[in-house]
Short mmCIF file of N, CA and C in Angstrom, two decimals:
data_model
loop_
_atom_site.label_atom_id
_atom_site.label_comp_id
_atom_site.label_asym_id
_atom_site.label_seq_id
_atom_site.Cartn_x
_atom_site.Cartn_y
_atom_site.Cartn_z
N MET A 1 34.27 11.74 -9.03
CA MET A 1 34.49 11.37 -9.75
C MET A 1 33.31 10.76 -11.19
N ILE A 2 32.26 9.88 -10.13
CA ILE A 2 31.63 9.28 -11.40
C ILE A 2 30.91 10.47 -11.88
N SER A 3 30.47 11.80 -11.08
CA SER A 3 29.43 12.29 -11.73
C SER A 3 30.11 13.35 -12.59
N PHE A 4 31.65 13.52 -12.51
CA PHE A 4 32.82 14.24 -13.39
C PHE A 4 32.20 13.30 -15.53
N ILE A 5 32.10 11.86 -15.17
CA ILE A 5 32.44 11.18 -16.26
C ILE A 5 31.23 11.56 -17.46
N PRO A 6 29.73 12.13 -17.00
CA PRO A 6 29.07 12.07 -17.87
C PRO A 6 28.94 13.49 -18.02
N MET A 7 29.63 14.79 -17.44
CA MET A 7 29.90 16.55 -17.45
C MET A 7 31.01 15.77 -18.93
N MET A 8 31.86 15.42 -18.40
CA MET A 8 32.93 15.61 -20.07
C MET A 8 31.94 14.81 -21.26
N LEU A 9 31.32 14.00 -21.42
CA LEU A 9 30.82 13.54 -22.51
C LEU A 9 29.73 14.75 -23.09
N ARG A 10 29.40 15.19 -22.11
CA ARG A 10 28.07 16.36 -22.72
C ARG A 10 29.20 16.94 -23.23
N GLN A 11 29.73 17.93 -22.82
CA GLN A 11 31.14 18.34 -23.24
C GLN A 11 31.83 17.90 -24.44
N SER A 12 32.20 16.69 -24.63
CA SER A 12 32.45 16.01 -25.77
C SER A 12 31.59 15.93 -27.00
N GLY A 13 30.54 15.88 -26.95
CA GLY A 13 29.94 15.72 -27.85
C GLY A 13 29.37 16.97 -28.17
N ARG A 14 29.21 17.93 -27.66
CA ARG A 14 29.40 19.07 -27.51
C ARG A 14 30.03 19.65 -28.97
N ASP A 15 31.01 19.40 -28.04
CA ASP A 15 32.10 20.44 -29.32
C ASP A 15 32.67 19.92 -30.42
N SER A 16 32.51 18.35 -30.87
CA SER A 16 33.39 17.80 -31.67
C SER A 16 32.24 17.28 -33.13
N GLY A 17 30.68 18.02 -32.31
CA GLY A 17 29.68 17.70 -33.30
C GLY A 17 29.58 16.53 -33.82
N ALA A 18 29.31 15.75 -32.59
CA ALA A 18 29.39 14.25 -32.79
C ALA A 18 27.81 14.15 -33.32
N SER A 19 28.33 13.53 -34.06
CA SER A 19 26.49 12.21 -34.62
C SER A 19 25.67 11.33 -33.54
N SER A 20 24.16 11.34 -34.12
CA SER A 20 23.48 10.73 -33.12
C SER A 20 24.04 9.73 -32.95
N VAL A 21 24.58 8.92 -33.52
CA VAL A 21 24.99 8.19 -32.75
C VAL A 21 26.06 7.73 -31.85
N GLY A 22 26.96 9.18 -31.92
CA GLY A 22 28.33 9.40 -30.49
C GLY A 22 26.84 9.93 -29.58
N ARG A 23 25.66 10.18 -29.61
CA ARG A 23 24.92 10.91 -28.75
C ARG A 23 24.03 10.25 -27.75
N GLY A 24 24.25 8.87 -28.98
CA GLY A 24 23.50 7.79 -28.09
C GLY A 24 24.44 6.95 -27.27
N GLN A 25 25.79 7.18 -27.54
CA GLN A 25 26.44 6.62 -26.92
C GLN A 25 26.35 6.82 -25.28
N ALA A 26 26.57 8.19 -25.99
CA ALA A 26 27.16 9.11 -24.30
C ALA A 26 25.86 9.22 -23.38
N LYS A 27 24.37 8.92 -24.24
CA LYS A 27 23.28 8.87 -23.06
C LYS A 27 23.12 7.78 -22.82
N VAL A 28 23.89 6.30 -23.01
CA VAL A 28 23.90 5.12 -22.89
C VAL A 28 24.53 5.34 -21.52
N MET A 29 25.98 5.87 -22.03
CA MET A 29 27.13 6.04 -20.65
C MET A 29 26.70 6.66 -19.83
N GLU A 30 26.19 7.60 -19.83
CA GLU A 30 25.55 9.04 -19.17
C GLU A 30 24.28 8.17 -17.87
N ARG A 31 23.87 7.30 -18.81
CA ARG A 31 22.40 5.80 -18.21
C ARG A 31 23.26 4.89 -17.36
N ILE A 32 24.34 5.11 -17.87
CA ILE A 32 24.84 3.94 -17.15
C ILE A 32 25.69 4.22 -15.96
N THR A 33 26.40 5.69 -15.86
CA THR A 33 27.02 6.31 -14.77
C THR A 33 25.82 6.75 -13.69
N GLU A 34 24.53 7.13 -14.04
CA GLU A 34 23.29 7.31 -13.09
C GLU A 34 22.91 5.87 -12.64
N MET A 35 23.23 5.02 -12.91
CA MET A 35 22.58 3.62 -11.97
C MET A 35 23.78 2.99 -11.55
N MET A 36 24.96 3.31 -11.53
CA MET A 36 26.03 3.37 -10.77
C MET A 36 26.21 4.49 -9.57
N GLU A 37 25.90 5.72 -9.49
CA GLU A 37 25.71 6.37 -9.08
C GLU A 37 24.92 6.29 -8.16
N SER A 38 23.61 5.51 -8.23
CA SER A 38 22.52 5.35 -7.47
C SER A 38 22.57 4.06 -6.89
N SER A 39 23.28 2.61 -7.46
CA SER A 39 23.88 1.81 -6.50
C SER A 39 25.25 1.87 -5.62
N LEU A 40 25.55 3.14 -5.58
CA LEU A 40 26.22 3.26 -4.66
C LEU A 40 25.82 3.89 -3.90
N GLY A 41 25.00 4.37 -3.82
CA GLY A 41 23.99 5.70 -2.72
C GLY A 41 23.13 4.36 -2.13
N VAL A 42 22.87 3.60 -2.45
CA VAL A 42 22.05 1.77 -2.08
C VAL A 42 23.32 1.59 -1.25
N MET A 43 24.74 1.31 -1.65
CA MET A 43 25.60 0.67 -0.60
C MET A 43 25.65 1.43 0.20
N HIS A 44 25.39 2.73 0.42
CA HIS A 44 25.89 3.46 2.07
C HIS A 44 24.90 2.86 2.47
N LEU A 45 23.50 2.78 1.92
CA LEU A 45 22.67 2.67 2.89
C LEU A 45 22.93 1.19 4.29
N ILE A 46 23.69 0.49 3.27
CA ILE A 46 23.74 -1.58 3.48
C ILE A 46 24.68 -1.70 4.43
N SER A 47 24.97 -2.16 5.83
CA SER A 47 25.51 -1.70 6.88
C SER A 47 26.93 -3.56 7.02
N VAL A 48 27.57 -4.11 6.73
CA VAL A 48 27.89 -4.64 6.93
C VAL A 48 27.84 -6.23 8.34
N LYS A 49 26.87 -5.05 9.49
CA LYS A 49 26.37 -5.70 10.58
C LYS A 49 25.70 -6.67 9.76
N GLY A 50 24.56 -6.33 8.97
CA GLY A 50 23.05 -6.27 8.80
C GLY A 50 23.67 -7.14 7.84
N LEU A 51 24.29 -7.35 7.13
CA LEU A 51 24.73 -8.89 6.16
C LEU A 51 25.45 -10.02 6.80
N VAL A 52 25.87 -9.58 8.06
CA VAL A 52 26.28 -10.59 8.68
C VAL A 52 24.95 -11.11 9.27
N ILE A 53 23.61 -10.30 9.87
CA ILE A 53 22.97 -10.99 10.81
C ILE A 53 21.90 -11.45 9.99
N THR A 54 22.05 -10.94 8.39
CA THR A 54 21.26 -11.56 7.32
C THR A 54 21.63 -13.02 7.30
N ALA A 55 23.13 -12.99 6.72
CA ALA A 55 23.70 -14.50 6.75
C ALA A 55 23.02 -15.20 7.87
N MET A 56 23.44 -15.04 8.65
CA MET A 56 22.87 -16.11 9.78
C MET A 56 21.87 -16.51 9.91
N LEU A 57 20.88 -15.71 10.21
CA LEU A 57 19.35 -16.15 9.79
C LEU A 57 19.19 -16.81 8.57
N ILE A 58 19.66 -16.56 7.91
CA ILE A 58 19.28 -17.55 6.90
C ILE A 58 20.05 -18.69 6.69
N VAL A 59 21.18 -18.98 7.51
CA VAL A 59 21.99 -20.59 7.95
C VAL A 59 21.23 -21.04 8.82
N ILE A 60 20.45 -20.28 9.99
CA ILE A 60 19.44 -21.03 10.91
C ILE A 60 18.28 -20.76 10.22
N LEU A 61 17.72 -20.86 9.27
CA LEU A 61 16.67 -20.75 8.51
C LEU A 61 16.68 -22.13 7.77
N LEU A 62 18.11 -22.34 6.85
CA LEU A 62 18.22 -23.74 6.16
C LEU A 62 18.15 -24.57 7.54
N LEU A 63 18.96 -24.54 8.23
CA LEU A 63 19.11 -26.03 9.57
C LEU A 63 17.95 -26.29 9.86
N SER A 64 17.08 -25.01 10.40
CA SER A 64 15.56 -25.60 10.65
C SER A 64 14.77 -26.09 9.81
N ALA A 65 14.92 -26.36 8.86
CA ALA A 65 14.40 -26.59 7.42
C ALA A 65 15.08 -27.75 7.85
N ILE A 66 16.27 -28.08 7.38
CA ILE A 66 16.08 -29.58 7.61
C ILE A 66 16.43 -30.25 8.44
N GLY A 67 16.21 -29.68 9.80
CA GLY A 67 15.35 -30.32 10.70
C GLY A 67 14.35 -30.76 10.65
N VAL A 68 13.84 -29.88 10.37
CA VAL A 68 12.03 -30.60 10.26
C VAL A 68 12.23 -31.82 9.30
N VAL A 69 12.77 -31.83 8.08
CA VAL A 69 12.72 -32.70 7.01
C VAL A 69 12.92 -33.81 8.25
N TYR A 70 13.96 -33.71 8.49
CA TYR A 70 14.81 -35.21 9.54
C TYR A 70 13.71 -35.71 10.75
N SER A 71 13.61 -34.77 10.87
CA SER A 71 12.16 -35.25 12.69
C SER A 71 10.59 -35.91 11.56
N SER A 72 10.64 -35.08 10.45
CA SER A 72 9.29 -35.67 9.56
C SER A 72 9.83 -37.29 9.28
N HIS A 73 10.75 -37.11 8.16
CA HIS A 73 10.91 -38.75 8.10
C HIS A 73 11.06 -39.87 9.27
N LEU A 74 11.97 -39.25 10.39
CA LEU A 74 12.54 -40.09 11.74
C LEU A 74 10.87 -40.70 11.50
N SER A 75 9.79 -39.55 12.12
CA SER A 75 8.80 -39.88 12.83
C SER A 75 7.68 -40.57 11.72
N ARG A 76 8.08 -40.42 10.18
CA ARG A 76 6.83 -42.18 9.93
C ARG A 76 8.37 -43.28 9.63
N GLN A 77 9.26 -43.34 9.75
CA GLN A 77 10.12 -44.58 9.58
C GLN A 77 9.33 -44.93 11.39
N LEU A 78 9.26 -44.26 12.12
CA LEU A 78 8.95 -44.94 13.62
C LEU A 78 7.84 -45.57 13.83
N PHE A 79 6.63 -44.44 13.21
CA PHE A 79 5.13 -45.41 12.83
C PHE A 79 5.56 -46.36 12.30
N ALA A 80 5.86 -46.09 10.93
CA ALA A 80 5.61 -47.85 10.49
C ALA A 80 6.11 -48.69 11.09
N GLU A 81 7.53 -48.63 11.54
CA GLU A 81 8.16 -49.58 12.69
C GLU A 81 6.83 -49.56 13.84
N GLN A 82 6.22 -49.26 14.61
CA GLN A 82 5.62 -49.34 15.54
C GLN A 82 4.12 -50.33 15.00
N ALA A 83 3.58 -49.75 13.96
CA ALA A 83 2.44 -50.55 12.90
C ALA A 83 2.97 -51.82 12.96
N ILE A 84 4.46 -52.52 12.68
CA ILE A 84 4.60 -53.92 12.40
C ILE A 84 4.73 -54.36 13.63
N LEU A 85 5.31 -54.04 14.93
CA LEU A 85 5.53 -54.20 16.17
C LEU A 85 3.87 -54.95 16.79
N LEU A 86 3.03 -53.28 16.62
CA LEU A 86 1.37 -53.97 17.05
C LEU A 86 0.18 -55.37 16.52
N GLU A 87 1.10 -54.91 15.14
CA GLU A 87 1.14 -56.84 14.16
C GLU A 87 1.45 -58.07 14.91
N ARG A 88 2.65 -57.98 15.27
CA ARG A 88 3.48 -58.66 16.06
C ARG A 88 2.97 -59.12 17.41
N ASN A 89 2.81 -58.34 18.28
CA ASN A 89 2.07 -58.40 19.46
C ASN A 89 0.66 -58.62 19.31
N ASP A 90 0.08 -58.34 18.22
CA ASP A 90 -1.29 -59.35 17.74
C ASP A 90 -1.71 -60.47 18.22
N GLN A 91 -0.62 -60.82 16.78
CA GLN A 91 0.67 -62.86 16.86
C GLN A 91 0.30 -63.40 18.11
N LEU A 92 1.33 -62.49 18.62
CA LEU A 92 1.54 -62.94 19.94
C LEU A 92 0.84 -63.46 20.93
N GLN A 93 0.03 -62.33 20.56
CA GLN A 93 -1.21 -62.95 22.28
C GLN A 93 -2.48 -63.52 22.00
N LEU A 94 -2.70 -63.98 20.11
CA LEU A 94 -3.52 -64.84 19.42
C LEU A 94 -2.59 -66.60 19.97
N GLU A 95 -1.28 -66.44 19.89
CA GLU A 95 -0.45 -67.55 19.84
C GLU A 95 -0.86 -67.68 22.03
N TRP A 96 -0.83 -66.72 22.49
CA TRP A 96 -0.54 -66.97 23.78
C TRP A 96 -1.67 -67.98 24.12
N ALA A 97 -2.88 -67.16 23.83
CA ALA A 97 -4.61 -67.34 23.90
C ALA A 97 -4.84 -68.67 23.81
N GLN A 98 -4.25 -69.06 22.29
CA GLN A 98 -4.08 -70.27 21.56
C GLN A 98 -3.43 -71.44 22.89
N LEU A 99 -2.12 -71.00 23.28
CA LEU A 99 -1.38 -72.44 24.00
C LEU A 99 -2.24 -72.46 25.49
N LEU A 100 -2.90 -71.43 25.62
CA LEU A 100 -3.56 -71.54 27.55
C LEU A 100 -4.42 -72.26 27.27
N LEU A 101 -5.58 -72.00 25.71
CA LEU A 101 -6.49 -72.79 25.33
C LEU A 101 -6.05 -74.22 25.97
N GLU A 102 -4.89 -74.87 25.37
CA GLU A 102 -4.31 -76.08 25.31
C GLU A 102 -3.49 -76.54 26.49
N GLN A 103 -3.69 -75.85 26.97
CA GLN A 103 -3.12 -76.23 28.56
C GLN A 103 -4.50 -76.41 29.14
N SER A 104 -5.17 -76.02 29.52
CA SER A 104 -6.27 -76.08 30.36
C SER A 104 -7.08 -77.61 29.42
N ALA A 105 -6.93 -77.45 28.37
CA ALA A 105 -7.85 -78.66 27.70
C ALA A 105 -6.42 -80.22 28.35
N TRP A 106 -5.00 -79.92 28.24
CA TRP A 106 -4.19 -81.45 28.62
C TRP A 106 -4.71 -80.97 30.24
N SER A 107 -4.74 -80.31 30.72
CA SER A 107 -4.98 -80.53 31.93
C SER A 107 -6.24 -80.46 33.12
N SER A 108 -7.38 -80.87 32.37
CA SER A 108 -8.71 -81.18 32.64
C SER A 108 -8.63 -82.19 33.79
N PRO A 109 -9.12 -82.19 34.60
CA PRO A 109 -9.45 -83.26 35.65
C PRO A 109 -10.54 -84.23 34.58
N ASN A 110 -11.29 -84.33 33.85
CA ASN A 110 -12.10 -85.63 33.61
C ASN A 110 -10.87 -85.99 32.54
N ARG A 111 -9.88 -85.77 31.96
CA ARG A 111 -8.71 -86.03 31.10
C ARG A 111 -7.57 -86.66 31.84
N ILE A 112 -7.74 -86.40 33.03
CA ILE A 112 -5.87 -86.45 34.23
C ILE A 112 -6.98 -88.07 34.50
N GLU A 113 -8.30 -88.17 35.21
CA GLU A 113 -8.70 -89.14 35.17
C GLU A 113 -8.82 -90.02 34.42
N ALA A 114 -9.47 -90.17 33.14
CA ALA A 114 -9.08 -90.74 31.92
C ALA A 114 -7.98 -91.78 32.01
N ILE A 115 -6.64 -90.82 32.51
CA ILE A 115 -5.42 -91.50 31.78
C ILE A 115 -5.00 -91.90 32.77
N ALA A 116 -5.79 -92.14 34.14
CA ALA A 116 -5.22 -92.40 35.63
C ALA A 116 -5.89 -93.99 35.30
N VAL A 117 -6.94 -94.20 35.01
CA VAL A 117 -7.57 -95.39 34.95
C VAL A 117 -7.43 -96.02 33.86
N GLU A 118 -6.69 -95.66 33.13
CA GLU A 118 -6.22 -96.38 31.94
C GLU A 118 -5.05 -96.97 31.96
N GLU A 119 -4.31 -96.24 32.80
CA GLU A 119 -2.62 -96.85 33.28
C GLU A 119 -2.90 -97.82 34.50
#
């Protein structure tokens, strides 16, 4: 039916002695119908199954991209937390070493002997 429209336009242009404006409009209409026919030809090549599969693949791709962004963010957060915990560990190790040194000073045999002699 779509190919019938350009034929009618061609015949009406010849029969009525259309002006150049009428011929221009007819050519535009003819071009539009040609484009519609070519798009309908392409539509026959596209299957619904192919569209569904493509849509599913796009959804999977988007979910995968969101997962990559989330895991990168989580990784950066955990790395920052690890750096803080390592710093705290270093502080505690230093404090432990100072406490051991203090304990050894308080429990030295010379000090204990000096206190025993005083008392």
